[in-house]
């Protein structure tokens, strides 16, 4: 059974990391379970927003310590070929590919700790809501390995290049409050309230028209690696798609009638 499970609440899917006894550290097979869940949710057109949360005292403590402890001896014995190690990394990194490729926004509801692979997972989400005092960081340099799973790509965009470099070079952690000041964390909430506050944000987003949500996610991601002119062209094409939609007609009428729109995704 995967350590990740899903609970659905209207148009919102809760992706729950459920290994609280080890601070929700992720086993190798756990990444495959997460990837499969995101694929399934992507096929469910009722889902418009997802929230990733952790059970127990922390969001995610990174890779499983037991697996890490076994690695030096296994590597010394040449238990794994380079090809096998690359395949394992690809499975891990598919989680970032899946999160960014999902057609809906994904919120990281973070509490306690989000470190190593846990912070990589957080940075791959669209928004971060964190409890007071949450600690975030990349401790990889402390144990002699490097960041993976898109951490160096997204951390610099989420925290800013200089702060991301500092976190990677020192292995020191920052707090949710630090992340908020840097613009990385959307909202810092009281301890014990992150699920409630993330749920409010998720349901607010889910009340909006689903096609613009999906397109805005693509537009921001394309803009990270594009130039202004290409971005302007893509914005025009996205506008043509949404302007002719039934949801736009419904939204315009609802605005004039001073009522909440009923969006269908068409």
Coordinates of N, CA and C in Angstrom, one line a residue, residues 27-200:
X27 N 9.7 6.5 1.1 CA 10.4 5.4 0.6 C 10.4 5.5 -0.9
X28 N 11.3 4.7 -1.6 CA 11.5 4.7 -3.0 C 10.1 4.4 -3.7
X29 N 9.5 3.4 -3.2 CA 8.2 3.0 -3.8 C 7.1 4.0 -3.5
X30 N 7.3 4.8 -2.5 CA 6.3 5.9 -2.2 C 6.2 6.9 -3.4
X31 N 7.3 7.2 -4.0 CA 7.2 8.1 -5.2 C 6.4 7.6 -6.3
X32 N 6.5 6.3 -6.5 CA 5.6 5.7 -7.6 C 4.2 5.8 -7.2
X33 N 3.9 5.5 -5.9 CA 2.5 5.7 -5.5 C 2.0 7.1 -5.7
X34 N 2.8 8.1 -5.4 CA 2.4 9.5 -5.6 C 2.1 9.8 -7.0
X35 N 3.1 9.3 -7.9 CA 2.9 9.5 -9.3 C 1.6 8.9 -9.9
X36 N 1.3 7.7 -9.4 CA 0.1 7.1 -9.9 C -1.2 7.8 -9.4
X37 N -1.1 8.3 -8.2 CA -2.3 9.1 -7.7 C -2.5 10.4 -8.5
X38 N -1.4 11.1 -8.8 CA -1.6 12.3 -9.6 C -2.1 12.0 -11.0
X39 N -1.7 10.9 -11.6 CA -2.2 10.5 -12.9 C -3.7 10.2 -12.8
X40 N -4.1 9.5 -11.7 CA -5.6 9.2 -11.5 C -6.4 10.5 -11.4
X41 N -5.9 11.4 -10.6 CA -6.6 12.7 -10.3 C -6.7 13.5 -11.6
X42 N -5.7 13.4 -12.4 CA -5.7 14.2 -13.7 C -6.8 13.7 -14.6
X43 N -7.2 12.5 -14.5 CA -8.3 11.9 -15.3 C -9.7 12.2 -14.7
X44 N -9.7 12.7 -13.5 CA -11.0 13.0 -12.8 C -11.3 14.5 -13.0
X45 N -12.2 14.8 -14.0 CA -12.4 16.2 -14.3 C -13.2 16.9 -13.3
X46 N -13.7 16.2 -12.2 CA -14.3 16.9 -11.1 C -13.3 17.7 -10.2
X47 N -12.1 17.2 -10.3 CA -11.0 17.8 -9.4 C -10.4 19.0 -10.1
X48 N -10.5 20.1 -9.4 CA -10.0 21.4 -9.9 C -8.8 22.0 -9.1
X49 N -8.6 21.4 -7.9 CA -7.4 21.8 -7.0 C -7.0 20.6 -6.2
X50 N -5.7 20.5 -5.9 CA -5.3 19.5 -5.0 C -4.5 20.1 -3.9
X51 N -4.5 19.5 -2.7 CA -3.7 19.9 -1.6 C -2.9 18.8 -1.1
X52 N -1.6 18.9 -0.9 CA -0.7 17.9 -0.3 C -0.5 18.2 1.1
X53 N -0.7 17.3 2.0 CA -0.6 17.5 3.4 C 0.2 16.2 4.0
X54 N 0.7 16.4 5.2 CA 1.3 15.3 5.9 C 0.6 15.0 7.2
X55 N 0.5 13.7 7.6 CA 0.0 13.3 8.8 C 1.0 13.5 10.0
X56 N 0.5 13.6 11.2 CA 1.4 13.7 12.3 C 2.1 15.0 12.5
X57 N 3.4 15.0 12.9 CA 4.1 16.2 13.3 C 4.8 17.0 12.2
X58 N 4.8 16.4 11.0 CA 5.6 17.1 10.0 C 5.0 16.8 8.6
X59 N 5.3 17.7 7.6 CA 4.9 17.5 6.3 C 5.7 16.4 5.6
X60 N 7.0 16.5 5.6 CA 7.9 15.5 5.0 C 9.3 15.7 5.4
X61 N 9.9 14.7 6.0 CA 11.3 14.7 6.5 C 12.3 14.3 5.4
X62 N 11.8 14.2 4.2 CA 12.8 13.9 3.1 C 12.8 12.4 2.8
X63 N 14.0 11.9 2.4 CA 14.1 10.5 2.1 C 14.1 9.7 3.4
X64 N 13.8 8.4 3.2 CA 13.7 7.5 4.4 C 15.1 7.3 5.0
X65 N 15.3 7.5 6.3 CA 16.6 7.4 6.9 C 17.1 5.9 6.8
X66 N 16.3 5.0 6.9 CA 16.7 3.6 6.9 C 17.3 3.3 5.5
X67 N 16.7 3.7 4.5 CA 17.2 3.5 3.1 C 18.5 4.2 3.0
X68 N 18.6 5.5 3.5 CA 19.9 6.2 3.4 C 21.0 5.5 4.1
X69 N 20.7 4.9 5.2 CA 21.8 4.3 6.0 C 22.3 3.0 5.3
X70 N 21.5 2.4 4.5 CA 21.9 1.2 3.7 C 22.7 1.5 2.5
X71 N 22.6 2.8 2.0 CA 23.2 3.1 0.7 C 24.8 3.0 0.7
X72 N 25.5 3.5 1.7 CA 27.0 3.4 1.5 C 27.5 2.0 1.3
X73 N 27.0 1.0 2.1 CA 27.4 -0.4 2.0 C 27.0 -0.9 0.6
X74 N 25.8 -0.6 0.2 CA 25.3 -1.1 -1.1 C 26.1 -0.6 -2.2
X75 N 26.5 0.7 -2.1 CA 27.3 1.3 -3.2 C 28.7 0.8 -3.2
X76 N 29.2 0.5 -2.0 CA 30.6 -0.1 -1.9 C 30.6 -1.4 -2.5
X77 N 29.5 -2.1 -2.4 CA 29.5 -3.5 -3.0 C 29.0 -3.5 -4.5
X78 N 28.9 -2.2 -5.0 CA 28.4 -2.1 -6.4 C 27.1 -2.8 -6.7
X79 N 26.2 -2.7 -5.7 CA 24.9 -3.4 -5.8 C 24.1 -2.9 -6.9
X80 N 24.2 -1.6 -7.2 CA 23.4 -1.0 -8.2 C 24.3 -0.4 -9.4
X81 N 23.9 -0.7 -10.6 CA 24.6 -0.1 -11.7 C 24.2 1.4 -11.8
X82 N 25.0 2.1 -12.6 CA 24.6 3.5 -12.9 C 23.2 3.6 -13.5
X83 N 22.9 2.7 -14.4 CA 21.6 2.7 -15.1 C 20.5 2.4 -14.1
X84 N 20.7 1.6 -13.1 CA 19.7 1.3 -12.1 C 19.5 2.6 -11.2
X85 N 20.6 3.2 -10.9 CA 20.5 4.4 -10.0 C 19.8 5.6 -10.8
X86 N 20.1 5.7 -12.1 CA 19.4 6.7 -12.9 C 17.9 6.4 -13.0
X87 N 17.5 5.1 -13.1 CA 16.1 4.7 -13.2 C 15.4 5.1 -11.9
X88 N 16.1 4.9 -10.7 CA 15.5 5.2 -9.4 C 15.3 6.7 -9.3
X89 N 16.3 7.5 -9.8 CA 16.2 8.9 -9.7 C 15.1 9.4 -10.6
X90 N 14.9 8.8 -11.8 CA 13.8 9.2 -12.7 C 12.5 9.0 -12.1
X91 N 12.3 7.9 -11.3 CA 11.1 7.6 -10.6 C 10.8 8.7 -9.6
X92 N 11.8 9.1 -8.8 CA 11.7 10.2 -7.9 C 11.3 11.5 -8.6
X93 N 12.1 11.8 -9.7 CA 11.9 13.1 -10.4 C 10.6 13.2 -11.1
X94 N 10.0 12.0 -11.4 CA 8.7 12.0 -12.1 C 7.6 12.7 -11.2
X95 N 7.9 12.7 -9.9 CA 6.9 13.4 -9.0 C 6.8 14.9 -9.4
X96 N 8.0 15.5 -9.6 CA 8.0 16.9 -10.0 C 7.3 17.1 -11.4
X97 N 7.7 16.2 -12.3 CA 7.1 16.2 -13.6 C 5.5 16.1 -13.5
X98 N 5.1 15.2 -12.7 CA 3.6 15.0 -12.6 C 3.0 16.2 -11.9
X99 N 3.6 16.7 -10.8 CA 3.0 17.9 -10.2 C 2.9 19.1 -11.1
X100 N 3.9 19.3 -11.9 CA 3.9 20.5 -12.8 C 3.0 20.2 -14.0
X101 N 2.9 18.9 -14.4 CA 2.1 18.6 -15.6 C 0.6 18.4 -15.3
X102 N 0.2 18.4 -14.0 CA -1.2 18.3 -13.6 C -1.9 19.5 -14.1
X103 N -3.2 19.2 -14.6 CA -3.9 20.3 -15.2 C -4.5 21.3 -14.1
X104 N -4.4 21.0 -12.8 CA -4.9 21.8 -11.8 C -3.8 22.3 -10.9
X105 N -4.1 23.5 -10.2 CA -3.1 24.0 -9.2 C -3.0 23.0 -8.0
X106 N -1.8 23.0 -7.4 CA -1.6 22.1 -6.2 C -1.0 23.0 -5.1
X107 N -1.6 22.9 -3.9 CA -1.1 23.6 -2.8 C -0.4 22.7 -1.8
X108 N 0.8 23.2 -1.4 CA 1.5 22.4 -0.3 C 1.1 23.0 1.0
X109 N 0.4 22.2 1.9 CA 0.0 22.6 3.2 C 1.1 22.1 4.2
X110 N 2.0 22.9 4.6 CA 3.2 22.5 5.2 C 3.2 22.8 6.7
X111 N 3.6 21.8 7.5 CA 3.8 22.0 8.9 C 5.0 21.2 9.5
X112 N 5.5 21.7 10.6 CA 6.6 20.9 11.2 C 7.9 21.1 10.4
X113 N 8.1 20.1 9.5 CA 9.3 20.2 8.7 C 9.0 19.9 7.2
X114 N 9.7 20.5 6.3 CA 9.7 20.2 4.9 C 11.2 20.3 4.5
X115 N 11.9 19.2 4.5 CA 13.4 19.2 4.3 C 13.8 18.2 3.2
X116 N 14.9 18.5 2.5 CA 15.4 17.5 1.5 C 14.3 17.3 0.5
X117 N 14.0 16.0 0.2 CA 13.0 15.7 -0.7 C 11.6 16.3 -0.4
X118 N 11.4 16.5 0.9 CA 10.1 17.2 1.3 C 10.0 18.6 0.8
X119 N 11.2 19.3 0.8 CA 11.2 20.7 0.3 C 11.1 20.7 -1.2
X120 N 11.8 19.7 -1.8 CA 11.7 19.6 -3.3 C 10.2 19.4 -3.7
X121 N 9.5 18.6 -3.0 CA 8.1 18.4 -3.2 C 7.3 19.6 -3.0
X122 N 7.6 20.4 -2.0 CA 6.9 21.6 -1.7 C 7.2 22.6 -2.8
X123 N 8.4 22.8 -3.2 CA 8.7 23.8 -4.3 C 8.1 23.5 -5.6
X124 N 7.8 22.2 -5.8 CA 7.1 21.8 -7.1 C 5.6 22.1 -7.1
X125 N 5.1 22.5 -6.0 CA 3.7 22.9 -5.9 C 3.5 24.3 -6.4
X126 N 2.2 24.7 -6.6 CA 1.9 26.0 -7.1 C 1.9 27.1 -6.0
X127 N 1.4 26.7 -4.8 CA 1.4 27.6 -3.7 C 1.8 26.9 -2.4
X128 N 2.3 27.7 -1.5 CA 2.8 27.1 -0.2 C 2.1 27.8 0.9
X129 N 1.3 27.1 1.8 CA 0.8 27.6 3.0 C 1.5 26.9 4.1
X130 N 2.0 27.6 5.1 CA 2.8 26.9 6.1 C 2.4 27.4 7.5
X131 N 2.5 26.5 8.5 CA 2.3 26.8 9.9 C 3.4 27.6 10.5
X132 N 3.2 28.4 11.5 CA 4.2 29.1 12.2 C 5.3 28.1 12.7
X133 N 6.5 28.6 12.5 CA 7.7 27.8 13.0 C 8.1 26.6 12.1
X134 N 7.4 26.4 11.0 CA 7.8 25.3 10.1 C 9.2 25.5 9.7
X135 N 10.0 24.4 9.7 CA 11.4 24.5 9.3 C 11.6 23.9 7.9
X136 N 12.2 24.6 7.0 CA 12.4 24.2 5.6 C 13.9 24.3 5.2
X137 N 14.4 23.3 4.5 CA 15.8 23.4 4.1 C 16.3 22.2 3.3
X138 N 17.5 22.3 2.8 CA 18.2 21.3 2.0 C 19.4 20.8 2.8
X139 N 19.3 19.7 3.6 CA 20.4 19.3 4.4 C 21.4 18.4 3.6
X140 N 21.2 18.2 2.3 CA 22.0 17.3 1.5 C 23.5 17.4 1.7
X141 N 24.0 18.7 1.7 CA 25.4 18.8 1.8 C 26.0 18.4 3.1
X142 N 25.1 18.2 4.1 CA 25.6 17.7 5.4 C 25.9 16.2 5.4
X143 N 25.2 15.5 4.4 CA 25.5 14.1 4.3 C 26.2 13.7 3.0
X144 N 26.7 14.7 2.3 CA 27.6 14.4 1.2 C 26.9 14.0 -0.1
X145 N 25.7 14.5 -0.3 CA 25.0 14.3 -1.6 C 24.5 15.6 -2.1
X146 N 23.9 15.6 -3.3 CA 23.3 16.8 -3.9 C 21.8 16.8 -3.9
X147 N 21.3 18.0 -4.1 CA 19.8 18.1 -4.3 C 19.4 17.5 -5.6
X148 N 18.2 17.0 -5.6 CA 17.6 16.4 -6.8 C 16.2 16.7 -6.9
X149 N 15.5 16.1 -7.8 CA 14.0 16.3 -8.0 C 13.6 17.7 -8.3
X150 N 14.5 18.4 -9.1 CA 14.1 19.7 -9.5 C 14.3 20.8 -8.5
X151 N 15.0 20.4 -7.3 CA 15.2 21.4 -6.3 C 15.9 22.6 -6.7
X152 N 17.0 22.4 -7.4 CA 17.8 23.6 -7.8 C 17.1 24.4 -8.9
X153 N 16.2 23.8 -9.6 CA 15.4 24.6 -10.6 C 14.3 25.4 -9.9
X154 N 13.6 24.8 -9.0 CA 12.4 25.5 -8.4 C 12.8 26.3 -7.2
X155 N 13.7 25.9 -6.4 CA 14.1 26.6 -5.2 C 14.5 28.0 -5.5
X156 N 15.3 28.2 -6.5 CA 15.8 29.5 -6.9 C 14.6 30.4 -7.4
X157 N 13.6 29.8 -7.9 CA 12.4 30.6 -8.3 C 11.5 30.9 -7.2
X158 N 11.4 30.0 -6.2 CA 10.5 30.1 -5.1 C 11.1 31.0 -4.0
X159 N 12.4 30.8 -3.6 CA 13.0 31.5 -2.6 C 13.9 32.6 -3.0
X160 N 14.2 32.7 -4.3 CA 15.2 33.6 -4.9 C 16.5 33.0 -5.0
X161 N 17.3 33.3 -6.0 CA 18.5 32.6 -6.3 C 19.5 32.7 -5.1
X162 N 19.8 33.8 -4.5 CA 20.8 34.0 -3.5 C 20.4 33.1 -2.2
X163 N 19.1 33.2 -1.8 CA 18.7 32.4 -0.6 C 18.8 30.9 -0.9
X164 N 18.4 30.5 -2.1 CA 18.4 29.1 -2.5 C 19.9 28.6 -2.5
X165 N 20.8 29.4 -3.0 CA 22.2 29.1 -2.9 C 22.7 28.9 -1.5
X166 N 22.3 29.9 -0.6 CA 22.7 29.8 0.8 C 22.2 28.5 1.4
X167 N 20.9 28.2 1.2 CA 20.3 27.0 1.8 C 21.1 25.8 1.3
X168 N 21.4 25.7 0.0 CA 22.1 24.5 -0.6 C 23.5 24.4 -0.1
X169 N 24.2 25.6 0.1 CA 25.6 25.6 0.5 C 25.9 25.3 1.9
X170 N 24.9 25.8 2.8 CA 25.1 25.6 4.2 C 24.3 24.5 4.8
X171 N 23.2 24.0 4.2 CA 22.4 23.0 4.8 C 21.6 23.5 5.9
X172 N 21.6 24.8 6.2 CA 20.8 25.4 7.3 C 19.4 25.6 6.9
X173 N 18.5 25.5 7.9 CA 17.1 25.6 7.7 C 16.6 27.0 7.8
X174 N 15.5 27.4 7.2 CA 14.8 28.6 7.4 C 13.4 28.3 7.9
X175 N 12.7 29.3 8.5 CA 11.3 29.1 9.0 C 10.3 29.5 8.0
X176 N 9.0 29.2 8.3 CA 7.9 29.6 7.4 C 7.9 31.1 7.4
X177 N 8.2 31.8 8.5 CA 8.2 33.2 8.5 C 9.2 33.8 7.6
X178 N 10.4 33.2 7.6 CA 11.5 33.6 6.6 C 10.9 33.5 5.2
X179 N 10.3 32.3 4.9 CA 9.8 32.0 3.6 C 8.7 33.0 3.2
X180 N 7.9 33.5 4.1 CA 6.9 34.5 3.8 C 7.6 35.8 3.4
X181 N 8.6 36.2 4.2 CA 9.3 37.5 3.9 C 9.9 37.4 2.5
X182 N 10.4 36.2 2.1 CA 11.0 36.1 0.8 C 10.0 36.0 -0.3
X183 N 8.7 35.9 0.0 CA 7.7 35.7 -1.0 C 7.5 34.3 -1.5
X184 N 8.1 33.3 -0.8 CA 8.0 31.9 -1.1 C 6.7 31.3 -0.6
X185 N 6.4 31.7 0.6 CA 5.2 31.2 1.3 C 4.1 32.2 1.2
X186 N 2.9 31.7 0.7 CA 1.8 32.6 0.4 C 1.2 33.1 1.7
X187 N 1.1 32.2 2.7 CA 0.5 32.6 4.0 C 1.1 31.7 5.1
X188 N 1.3 32.4 6.2 CA 1.8 31.7 7.4 C 0.6 31.7 8.4
X189 N 0.2 30.5 8.9 CA -1.0 30.3 9.7 C -0.6 29.8 11.1
X190 N -1.5 29.9 12.0 CA -1.3 29.4 13.4 C -1.1 27.9 13.4
X191 N -0.3 27.4 14.4 CA -0.1 26.0 14.5 C -1.4 25.2 14.7
X192 N -1.5 24.1 14.0 CA -2.7 23.3 14.0 C -3.8 23.7 13.1
X193 N -3.6 24.8 12.3 CA -4.6 25.3 11.4 C -4.3 25.2 9.9
X194 N -3.2 24.5 9.6 CA -2.8 24.6 8.1 C -3.8 23.8 7.2
X195 N -4.4 22.8 7.7 CA -5.3 22.1 6.8 C -6.6 22.9 6.6
X196 N -7.0 23.5 7.7 CA -8.2 24.4 7.6 C -8.0 25.6 6.6
X197 N -6.8 26.2 6.8 CA -6.5 27.4 6.0 C -6.2 27.0 4.5
X198 N -5.5 25.9 4.3 CA -5.3 25.4 3.0 C -6.6 25.0 2.3
X199 N -7.5 24.4 3.1 CA -8.8 24.1 2.6 C -9.6 25.3 2.1
X200 N -9.5 26.4 2.9 CA -10.2 27.6 2.5 C -9.7 28.1 1.1

